[in-house]
Short mmCIF file of C-alpha atoms and ligand atoms in Angstrom, two decimals:
data_model
loop_
_atom_site.label_atom_id
_atom_site.label_comp_id
_atom_site.label_asym_id
_atom_site.label_seq_id
_atom_site.Cartn_x
_atom_site.Cartn_y
_atom_site.Cartn_z
CA MET A 1 11.26 -10.75 -30.71
CA LYS A 2 14.03 -8.06 -30.56
CA MET A 3 13.07 -4.78 -32.15
CA ASN A 4 15.17 -2.01 -33.37
CA LEU A 5 13.05 0.51 -31.52
CA LYS A 6 13.55 3.78 -29.70
CA ALA A 7 10.86 5.71 -27.84
CA ILE A 8 9.92 9.43 -27.54
CA VAL A 9 7.65 10.52 -24.54
CA LEU A 10 5.99 13.89 -24.81
CA ALA A 11 5.94 15.63 -21.47
CA ALA A 12 6.48 19.29 -22.07
CA GLY A 13 2.91 20.49 -22.18
CA LYS A 14 1.47 22.89 -19.59
CA GLY A 15 -1.44 20.71 -18.54
CA THR A 16 -3.52 23.94 -18.34
CA ARG A 17 -6.69 22.01 -17.62
CA PHE A 18 -5.10 20.43 -14.60
CA LYS A 19 -4.68 23.72 -12.77
CA SER A 20 -1.55 22.70 -10.76
CA SER A 21 1.76 24.05 -9.75
CA VAL A 22 3.13 20.55 -10.23
CA PRO A 23 3.55 19.33 -13.81
CA LYS A 24 0.51 17.07 -14.58
CA VAL A 25 2.76 14.15 -15.66
CA LEU A 26 4.17 14.06 -12.09
CA HIS A 27 0.90 13.66 -10.36
CA ALA A 28 0.92 10.20 -8.75
CA LEU A 29 -1.34 7.37 -9.42
CA ALA A 30 -1.20 4.53 -6.79
CA GLY A 31 1.94 6.17 -5.43
CA LYS A 32 3.78 6.54 -8.66
CA PRO A 33 4.07 9.50 -10.96
CA ALA A 34 2.03 9.12 -14.20
CA LEU A 35 5.13 9.60 -16.34
CA ASN A 36 6.94 6.62 -14.79
CA TYR A 37 4.16 4.27 -16.00
CA VAL A 38 4.71 5.45 -19.53
CA LEU A 39 8.62 4.92 -19.03
CA ASP A 40 7.79 1.43 -17.82
CA VAL A 41 5.88 0.78 -21.06
CA ALA A 42 8.93 1.88 -23.15
CA GLU A 43 11.16 -0.38 -21.18
CA ASP A 44 8.74 -3.26 -21.40
CA VAL A 45 8.57 -3.00 -25.15
CA GLY A 46 12.45 -2.96 -25.30
CA SER A 47 13.12 0.62 -26.20
CA LEU A 48 16.83 0.90 -26.86
CA THR A 49 16.96 4.58 -25.96
CA THR A 50 13.94 6.64 -24.63
CA TYR A 51 13.71 10.40 -25.00
CA VAL A 52 11.53 12.48 -22.76
CA VAL A 53 10.62 15.87 -24.14
CA VAL A 54 10.42 18.38 -21.36
CA GLY A 55 9.55 22.02 -21.22
CA HIS A 56 6.94 23.33 -18.67
CA GLN A 57 8.81 22.99 -15.40
CA ALA A 58 11.49 21.10 -17.14
CA GLY A 59 13.76 20.70 -14.23
CA MET A 60 11.15 18.96 -11.99
CA VAL A 61 10.23 16.55 -14.78
CA ALA A 62 13.88 15.81 -15.59
CA GLU A 63 14.55 15.01 -11.97
CA ALA A 64 11.66 12.60 -11.80
CA VAL A 65 12.93 10.89 -14.87
CA ASN A 66 16.06 10.18 -12.80
CA GLY A 67 18.34 8.95 -15.55
CA ARG A 68 15.86 6.47 -17.00
CA ALA A 69 15.78 8.40 -20.35
CA VAL A 70 17.55 11.11 -22.25
CA ILE A 71 16.00 14.53 -21.58
CA VAL A 72 15.32 16.74 -24.61
CA GLU A 73 14.22 20.33 -24.05
CA GLN A 74 11.41 21.98 -25.84
CA LYS A 75 11.79 25.59 -24.78
CA GLU A 76 8.38 26.86 -26.15
CA GLN A 77 5.42 24.54 -26.04
CA LEU A 78 4.49 24.91 -29.65
CA GLY A 79 2.52 21.58 -30.01
CA THR A 80 3.06 17.81 -30.31
CA GLY A 81 4.58 18.05 -33.74
CA HIS A 82 7.14 20.61 -32.57
CA ALA A 83 7.81 18.60 -29.45
CA VAL A 84 8.78 15.48 -31.56
CA LYS A 85 10.94 17.69 -33.86
CA MET A 86 13.13 18.66 -30.87
CA CYS A 87 14.44 15.04 -31.02
CA ALA A 88 15.51 15.22 -34.74
CA SER A 89 19.26 15.63 -34.07
CA SER A 90 19.19 12.40 -32.12
CA PHE A 91 17.78 10.41 -35.10
CA LYS A 92 20.11 11.61 -37.97
CA ASP A 93 20.37 8.72 -40.48
CA ASP A 94 18.54 6.56 -37.96
CA ARG A 95 16.47 3.66 -39.43
CA SER A 96 14.96 2.45 -36.40
CA THR A 97 11.20 2.52 -35.40
CA VAL A 98 10.26 5.45 -33.24
CA LEU A 99 7.58 4.85 -30.65
CA VAL A 100 5.83 7.98 -29.72
CA MET A 101 3.76 8.14 -26.53
CA CYS A 102 2.40 10.98 -24.38
CA GLY A 103 3.37 11.24 -20.73
CA ASP A 104 -0.16 11.74 -19.63
CA THR A 105 -1.39 8.28 -20.55
CA PRO A 106 -0.29 6.11 -17.57
CA LEU A 107 -2.68 3.10 -18.10
CA LEU A 108 -1.21 2.11 -21.40
CA ASP A 109 -0.78 -1.58 -21.72
CA SER A 110 2.71 -2.86 -22.66
CA ALA A 111 1.16 -5.84 -24.51
CA ILE A 112 -0.94 -3.66 -26.82
CA VAL A 113 2.03 -1.36 -27.50
CA ARG A 114 4.12 -4.33 -28.33
CA ARG A 115 1.43 -5.53 -30.84
CA LEU A 116 1.46 -2.09 -32.36
CA ALA A 117 5.20 -2.30 -32.88
CA VAL A 118 5.03 -5.87 -34.30
CA LYS A 119 2.25 -4.80 -36.83
CA HIS A 120 4.29 -1.78 -37.80
CA GLY A 121 7.34 -3.88 -38.45
CA ARG A 122 5.28 -6.38 -40.55
CA THR A 123 3.46 -3.81 -42.79
CA LYS A 124 6.52 -1.51 -43.17
CA ALA A 125 4.17 1.52 -42.96
CA ALA A 126 5.58 4.99 -42.45
CA VAL A 127 3.31 5.33 -39.36
CA THR A 128 1.04 2.93 -37.44
CA VAL A 129 -1.39 4.64 -35.11
CA LEU A 130 -2.92 3.02 -32.13
CA THR A 131 -6.66 3.86 -32.11
CA CYS A 132 -9.50 3.11 -29.81
CA LEU A 133 -13.28 2.85 -30.19
CA LEU A 134 -14.96 4.96 -27.48
CA GLY A 135 -18.54 5.40 -26.51
CA ASP A 136 -17.85 9.02 -25.65
CA PRO A 137 -15.01 10.23 -27.94
CA GLY A 138 -15.30 13.83 -26.74
CA GLY A 139 -11.93 15.77 -26.59
CA TYR A 140 -9.83 13.27 -28.46
CA GLY A 141 -8.57 13.46 -32.07
CA ARG A 142 -10.82 11.52 -34.49
CA ILE A 143 -9.67 8.96 -36.90
CA VAL A 144 -11.06 9.89 -40.30
CA ARG A 145 -11.51 7.14 -42.86
CA ASP A 146 -12.83 7.29 -46.47
CA ALA A 147 -15.86 5.49 -47.83
CA GLN A 148 -13.77 2.32 -48.18
CA GLY A 149 -12.61 2.61 -44.55
CA VAL A 150 -9.14 3.63 -45.56
CA PHE A 151 -7.43 5.75 -42.89
CA SER A 152 -7.02 9.25 -44.32
CA ALA A 153 -6.48 11.73 -41.45
CA ILE A 154 -6.54 12.61 -37.75
CA ARG A 155 -8.87 15.49 -36.90
CA GLU A 156 -8.63 17.26 -33.57
CA HIS A 157 -11.86 17.70 -31.66
CA LYS A 158 -11.75 21.49 -32.05
CA ASP A 159 -11.38 21.25 -35.81
CA ALA A 160 -13.84 18.51 -36.47
CA SER A 161 -16.93 18.98 -38.52
CA GLU A 162 -20.30 18.03 -37.28
CA GLN A 163 -20.05 14.70 -39.15
CA GLU A 164 -16.46 14.05 -37.88
CA LEU A 165 -17.48 14.67 -34.19
CA GLY A 166 -19.70 11.68 -34.52
CA ILE A 167 -16.64 9.30 -35.28
CA ARG A 168 -16.07 7.05 -32.31
CA GLU A 169 -12.59 5.87 -33.29
CA ILE A 170 -10.07 8.05 -31.61
CA ASN A 171 -6.21 8.62 -31.67
CA THR A 172 -4.69 7.33 -28.42
CA GLY A 173 -1.51 9.44 -29.03
CA VAL A 174 0.61 6.38 -29.41
CA TYR A 175 2.36 5.92 -32.73
CA CYS A 176 5.15 3.77 -34.32
CA PHE A 177 6.96 5.70 -37.00
CA ASN A 178 9.61 4.98 -39.57
CA ALA A 179 12.33 7.34 -38.19
CA LYS A 180 13.59 8.42 -41.57
CA GLU A 181 10.13 9.40 -42.81
CA LEU A 182 8.99 11.00 -39.57
CA PHE A 183 11.99 13.42 -39.35
CA LYS A 184 11.91 14.16 -43.14
CA ALA A 185 8.25 15.28 -42.89
CA ILE A 186 8.14 16.88 -39.48
CA GLY A 187 9.46 20.18 -40.55
CA ASN A 188 6.64 20.43 -43.12
CA ILE A 189 3.82 20.45 -40.58
CA LYS A 190 2.11 23.84 -40.65
CA PRO A 191 0.78 25.56 -37.51
CA ASN A 192 -2.79 24.76 -36.86
CA ALA A 193 -5.12 27.64 -37.95
CA LYS A 194 -6.97 27.87 -34.65
CA LYS A 195 -4.45 27.02 -32.05
CA LYS A 196 -1.26 28.10 -33.86
CA GLU A 197 0.33 24.89 -32.69
CA TYR A 198 2.18 22.34 -34.77
CA TYR A 199 0.08 19.23 -34.49
CA LEU A 200 1.90 15.75 -34.77
CA THR A 201 -1.34 14.40 -36.01
CA ASP A 202 -1.13 16.52 -39.22
CA ILE A 203 1.68 14.25 -40.39
CA ILE A 204 -0.85 11.60 -41.51
CA GLU A 205 -2.12 13.82 -44.39
CA LEU A 206 1.52 14.72 -45.32
CA PHE A 207 2.52 11.02 -45.57
CA ILE A 208 -0.59 10.18 -47.60
CA GLY A 209 0.24 13.03 -50.02
CA GLN A 210 3.67 11.51 -50.40
CA GLY A 211 2.17 8.13 -51.15
CA LEU A 212 3.41 6.57 -47.90
CA ARG A 213 1.59 3.85 -46.20
CA VAL A 214 -0.33 4.75 -43.00
CA GLU A 215 -1.81 2.06 -40.81
CA THR A 216 -3.76 1.75 -37.55
CA LEU A 217 -4.15 -0.89 -34.83
CA VAL A 218 -7.76 -0.62 -33.47
CA THR A 219 -8.33 -1.42 -29.94
CA ASP A 220 -11.41 -1.16 -27.69
CA ASP A 221 -10.18 -0.81 -24.12
CA TRP A 222 -11.00 2.79 -23.22
CA THR A 223 -9.36 2.48 -19.81
CA ALA A 224 -5.89 1.81 -21.28
CA ASN A 225 -5.83 4.90 -23.31
CA LEU A 226 -7.32 7.38 -20.78
CA GLY A 227 -5.40 10.72 -21.07
CA LEU A 228 -5.00 12.68 -17.86
CA ASN A 229 -6.25 16.06 -18.78
CA THR A 230 -8.17 17.05 -15.70
CA ARG A 231 -8.28 16.18 -12.05
CA ALA A 232 -11.39 14.16 -12.70
CA ASP A 233 -9.42 12.08 -15.24
CA LEU A 234 -6.84 11.63 -12.54
CA ALA A 235 -9.34 10.31 -10.04
CA LEU A 236 -10.86 8.00 -12.72
CA ALA A 237 -7.44 6.58 -13.75
CA GLU A 238 -6.76 6.01 -10.02
CA SER A 239 -9.93 4.12 -9.53
CA ILE A 240 -9.26 1.89 -12.69
CA LEU A 241 -5.69 1.14 -11.45
CA ARG A 242 -6.89 0.40 -7.92
CA LYS A 243 -9.40 -2.21 -9.25
CA LYS A 244 -6.59 -3.82 -11.29
CA ILE A 245 -4.22 -3.95 -8.29
CA LEU A 246 -6.86 -5.43 -6.01
CA GLY A 247 -7.94 -7.91 -8.70
CA ARG A 248 -4.34 -8.99 -9.12
CA LEU A 249 -3.90 -9.59 -5.31
CA MET A 250 -7.25 -11.47 -5.05
CA ALA A 251 -6.21 -13.78 -7.91
CA ASN A 252 -3.01 -14.54 -5.97
CA GLY A 253 -5.03 -15.61 -2.95
CA VAL A 254 -5.35 -12.55 -0.78
CA THR A 255 -8.72 -11.83 0.81
CA ILE A 256 -9.88 -8.19 0.25
CA VAL A 257 -13.01 -8.05 2.42
CA ASP A 258 -14.17 -4.82 0.91
CA PRO A 259 -12.48 -3.63 -2.26
CA ALA A 260 -14.44 -0.29 -2.24
CA THR A 261 -12.60 0.81 0.89
CA THR A 262 -9.26 -0.91 0.37
CA TYR A 263 -6.35 1.17 -1.15
CA VAL A 264 -3.19 -0.62 -2.23
CA GLU A 265 -0.51 1.27 -4.17
CA ASN A 266 1.79 0.18 -6.75
CA ASP A 267 4.82 -2.10 -5.95
CA VAL A 268 3.18 -3.97 -3.02
CA SER A 269 3.40 -7.76 -2.53
CA ILE A 270 1.03 -9.58 -0.26
CA GLY A 271 1.15 -13.42 0.47
CA GLN A 272 -1.53 -16.00 0.18
CA ASP A 273 -4.31 -16.21 2.84
CA THR A 274 -3.71 -12.65 4.11
CA VAL A 275 -6.85 -10.85 4.88
CA ILE A 276 -7.14 -7.10 4.35
CA TYR A 277 -10.09 -5.66 6.28
CA PRO A 278 -11.94 -2.60 5.22
CA CYS A 279 -10.65 1.06 5.32
CA SER A 280 -7.07 0.08 5.07
CA TYR A 281 -4.39 1.94 3.04
CA ILE A 282 -1.29 0.12 1.97
CA HIS A 283 1.36 2.40 0.37
CA HIS A 284 4.03 1.43 -2.29
CA ASP A 285 7.15 -0.40 -1.29
CA VAL A 286 5.43 -2.63 1.24
CA LYS A 287 5.66 -6.45 1.52
CA VAL A 288 3.23 -8.45 3.52
CA GLY A 289 3.79 -12.21 4.11
CA ARG A 290 1.31 -15.09 4.17
CA GLY A 291 -1.54 -15.57 6.69
CA CYS A 292 -1.36 -11.93 8.04
CA SER A 293 -4.41 -9.90 9.12
CA VAL A 294 -4.38 -6.23 8.29
CA GLY A 295 -6.93 -3.58 9.52
CA PRO A 296 -9.74 -2.63 9.61
CA PHE A 297 -8.30 1.00 9.64
CA ALA A 298 -4.64 0.14 9.19
CA ARG A 299 -1.97 2.12 7.29
CA LEU A 300 1.14 0.53 6.11
CA ARG A 301 3.62 3.00 4.87
CA PRO A 302 6.65 2.65 2.42
CA GLY A 303 9.47 0.53 3.71
CA THR A 304 7.21 -1.70 5.79
CA ARG A 305 7.76 -5.52 5.83
CA LEU A 306 5.48 -7.89 7.65
CA ALA A 307 6.63 -11.50 7.77
CA ASN A 308 4.08 -14.41 8.01
CA ASN A 309 1.03 -14.60 10.32
CA VAL A 310 1.37 -11.02 11.59
CA SER A 311 -1.50 -9.21 12.89
CA VAL A 312 -1.89 -5.36 12.52
CA GLY A 313 -5.21 -4.40 13.62
CA ASN A 314 -7.46 -1.32 13.91
CA PHE A 315 -6.24 2.17 14.01
CA THR A 316 -2.54 1.30 13.48
CA GLU A 317 0.16 2.83 11.39
CA VAL A 318 3.45 1.18 10.50
CA SER A 319 6.19 3.10 8.84
CA ARG A 320 9.66 1.82 7.58
CA SER A 321 9.39 -1.00 10.05
CA ILE A 322 10.03 -4.81 9.96
CA LEU A 323 7.77 -7.08 11.93
CA GLY A 324 8.76 -10.68 12.24
CA ASP A 325 6.56 -13.81 12.13
CA ASP A 326 3.67 -14.01 14.50
CA VAL A 327 4.01 -10.45 15.75
CA ASN A 328 0.69 -9.04 17.24
CA MET A 329 -0.08 -5.39 17.16
CA LYS A 330 -3.84 -5.45 17.37
CA HIS A 331 -5.00 -1.95 18.36
CA PHE A 332 -4.14 1.84 18.32
CA SER A 333 -0.47 1.79 17.74
CA PHE A 334 2.33 3.48 15.68
CA LEU A 335 5.63 1.80 14.89
CA GLY A 336 8.19 3.88 12.92
CA ASP A 337 11.82 2.79 12.03
CA THR A 338 11.34 -0.21 14.22
CA THR A 339 12.32 -3.77 13.94
CA VAL A 340 10.22 -6.30 15.93
CA GLY A 341 11.41 -9.95 16.48
CA ARG A 342 9.30 -12.94 16.00
CA GLY A 343 6.38 -13.48 18.35
CA ALA A 344 6.55 -10.16 20.14
CA ASN A 345 3.36 -8.51 21.43
CA ILE A 346 2.79 -4.81 20.87
CA GLY A 347 0.17 -3.75 23.36
CA CYS A 348 -2.80 -1.48 22.72
CA GLY A 349 -1.67 2.13 22.20
CA THR A 350 2.06 1.53 22.06
CA VAL A 351 3.99 4.25 20.18
CA THR A 352 7.59 4.42 19.12
CA ALA A 353 8.72 7.91 19.28
CA ASN A 354 11.09 7.72 16.36
CA TYR A 355 11.49 11.46 15.58
CA ASP A 356 13.41 13.80 17.92
CA GLY A 357 12.68 16.93 15.87
CA LYS A 358 15.85 16.47 13.74
CA ASN A 359 16.48 12.82 13.08
CA LYS A 360 14.58 9.66 12.64
CA ASN A 361 15.86 7.07 15.20
CA LYS A 362 15.58 3.23 15.31
CA THR A 363 13.81 1.04 17.87
CA LEU A 364 14.61 -2.60 18.25
CA ILE A 365 12.17 -4.92 19.96
CA GLY A 366 13.61 -8.40 20.53
CA PRO A 367 11.74 -11.73 19.78
CA GLY A 368 9.04 -12.69 22.23
CA ALA A 369 9.16 -9.21 23.96
CA PHE A 370 5.93 -7.98 25.54
CA ILE A 371 5.26 -4.27 25.39
CA GLY A 372 2.35 -3.28 27.80
CA CYS A 373 -0.52 -1.12 26.74
CA ASP A 374 -0.04 2.64 26.27
CA SER A 375 3.79 2.59 26.41
CA VAL A 376 6.01 5.02 24.59
CA LEU A 377 9.44 3.68 23.44
CA VAL A 378 11.54 6.85 22.73
CA ALA A 379 14.13 5.99 19.98
CA PRO A 380 16.97 5.06 19.82
CA VAL A 381 16.22 2.27 22.20
CA LYS A 382 16.39 -1.60 22.39
CA ILE A 383 14.05 -3.96 24.18
CA GLY A 384 15.78 -7.25 24.57
CA LYS A 385 14.63 -10.75 23.72
CA GLY A 386 11.68 -11.77 25.96
CA ALA A 387 11.76 -8.45 27.92
CA LYS A 388 8.70 -6.88 29.19
CA VAL A 389 7.59 -3.18 29.50
CA GLY A 390 4.83 -2.57 32.01
CA ALA A 391 1.55 -0.77 30.98
CA GLY A 392 1.86 3.00 30.63
CA SER A 393 5.71 3.13 30.73
CA VAL A 394 7.92 5.52 28.89
CA VAL A 395 11.25 3.90 27.95
CA THR A 396 13.64 6.74 27.33
CA ALA A 397 16.16 7.00 24.57
CA GLY A 398 19.27 4.85 25.14
CA ARG A 399 17.84 3.16 28.36
CA ASP A 400 17.77 -0.23 26.85
CA VAL A 401 15.77 -3.01 28.59
CA PRO A 402 18.00 -6.16 28.78
CA ALA A 403 16.77 -9.52 27.56
CA GLY A 404 14.39 -11.15 29.97
CA LYS A 405 13.99 -8.02 32.25
CA LEU A 406 10.99 -6.01 33.14
CA ALA A 407 10.91 -2.15 32.99
CA VAL A 408 8.14 -0.08 34.39
CA GLY A 409 7.22 3.56 35.04
CA ILE A 410 7.97 7.01 33.76
CA PRO A 411 10.86 7.10 32.96
CA ALA A 412 10.90 3.31 32.82
CA ARG A 413 13.35 1.57 35.28
CA VAL A 414 14.45 -2.06 35.03
CA ILE A 415 13.10 -4.04 38.08
CA LYS A 416 14.94 -7.11 39.23
CA ARG A 417 13.09 -10.02 37.67
CA VAL A 418 10.28 -10.68 35.24
C1 UD1 B 1 -3.26 14.57 -28.22
C2 UD1 B 1 -3.57 14.47 -29.71
C3 UD1 B 1 -4.94 13.81 -29.90
C4 UD1 B 1 -5.10 12.59 -29.09
C5 UD1 B 1 -4.71 12.75 -27.61
C6 UD1 B 1 -4.56 11.34 -26.97
C7 UD1 B 1 -2.30 16.14 -30.96
C8 UD1 B 1 -2.42 17.47 -31.68
N1 UD1 B 1 -3.47 15.72 -30.48
O1 UD1 B 1 -4.30 15.66 -27.76
O2 UD1 B 1 -5.18 13.54 -31.26
O3 UD1 B 1 -6.48 12.09 -29.22
O4 UD1 B 1 -3.47 13.39 -27.55
O5 UD1 B 1 -4.49 11.53 -25.50
O6 UD1 B 1 -1.29 15.51 -30.78
N2 UD1 B 1 3.11 18.15 -25.31
C9 UD1 B 1 4.41 18.60 -25.45
N3 UD1 B 1 4.67 19.82 -26.07
C10 UD1 B 1 3.77 20.61 -26.51
C11 UD1 B 1 2.36 20.14 -26.41
C12 UD1 B 1 2.12 18.84 -25.71
O7 UD1 B 1 5.38 17.87 -24.97
O8 UD1 B 1 4.08 21.72 -27.15
C13 UD1 B 1 2.86 16.89 -24.62
C14 UD1 B 1 2.03 17.07 -23.39
O9 UD1 B 1 2.74 17.22 -22.17
C15 UD1 B 1 1.23 15.63 -23.32
C16 UD1 B 1 1.21 15.26 -24.87
O10 UD1 B 1 2.17 15.99 -25.44
O11 UD1 B 1 1.86 14.71 -22.52
C17 UD1 B 1 -0.18 15.50 -25.47
O12 UD1 B 1 -0.52 16.80 -25.31
P1 UD1 B 1 -1.96 17.29 -24.91
O13 UD1 B 1 -1.98 18.75 -24.95
O14 UD1 B 1 -2.45 16.51 -23.70
O15 UD1 B 1 -2.80 16.78 -26.18
P2 UD1 B 1 -4.27 16.35 -26.31
O16 UD1 B 1 -5.14 17.51 -26.49
O17 UD1 B 1 -4.61 15.45 -25.28
CA1 CA B 2 -3.72 14.63 -23.38
#
């Protein structure tokens, strides 16, 4: 269903509890900044335009947004209500639905947010708040309901009475608003007595006072709504996300021998019947084919592509490199900026020296080549199809080894025949 929906993502806050020189919404989870997950949700639910409110370290946050959304500046961080108000001029006479989300809730589920928007459209409420039932609601705004269970207010933890602190239903910080009503009321929010901030959550009582309809969508998945307020929250969110990523891979036919010690970032694809052995780390932007064997103790860094039946064994690192079908690299090796042809063998301890102190240079290893143990290939260099490099050789930059030839020694010299 197409919705006339725009999104506002709040990302101007200081994140004081994070104690960081980097804005908290830019801290990475599984290799991707927290804020980007929220932008993904906005895109998934079909936001026509997304606005990101920036303030604290605005430049850095705007740069990370990288054109995916319109940047709106909140010069002083006077609260979530004030942050939303900064977008008012973009919504003049606008009748669309405004989805408001916080930049610090990266585990939000697009399907649930879509349900929120659908319910909002159906009930024609002025606001529909996504709420969640928590075992430990500490820190979150509480959803206050009257004796009949009718939603009447959101009370922040700091302002809650003893009785309200016992409420287990919390505000996730995700809302669908009627744009017209939101921006009509937003200027009437008064600063909070204790924190002197303008709380977006105070708009509920203003709406009710005007006789407008306020709704909730109640959920119970605490993981989806986890807000990153501290480093402990960051670690918790990472572990939840990691389980999800590994679960998805296993469901697709990948064997993860020990999920507890396997780390796979976001944006990784792995083919069926590949086995990932313990203590391996696979970064984002990596593709692994079918029937491969990775680890134990392997690190695959961004830009790496393994074709099918590739073996990358213990104490190995592969960075921005492409390994063709049936390549073996079983022990103690580093390959960087390297392309390896089908069936080549990378001997134990082989290193491509890809960095000359200024530039990263490329190494090409032809199909069926055999690189002897403990060799160093100084890039840029090419090892031809079926060529061999003797154990312990140093093949220096530009001294390519022609197809079918053998090179040995330091510096390596081509000797007549293989
Ligand atoms: C907020 C809600 C709380 C809810 C919780 C859910 C309010 C007053 N409280 O509390 O009810 O349970 O989220 O996670 O809204 N921000 C700005 N400008 C500001 C202040 C904050 O852009 O002036 C941004 C922050 O960067 C953050 C988001 O708004 O992404 C939420 O702010 P935060 O301070 O984390 O609010 P909470 O205390 O978590
Ligand atoms: Ca928060």
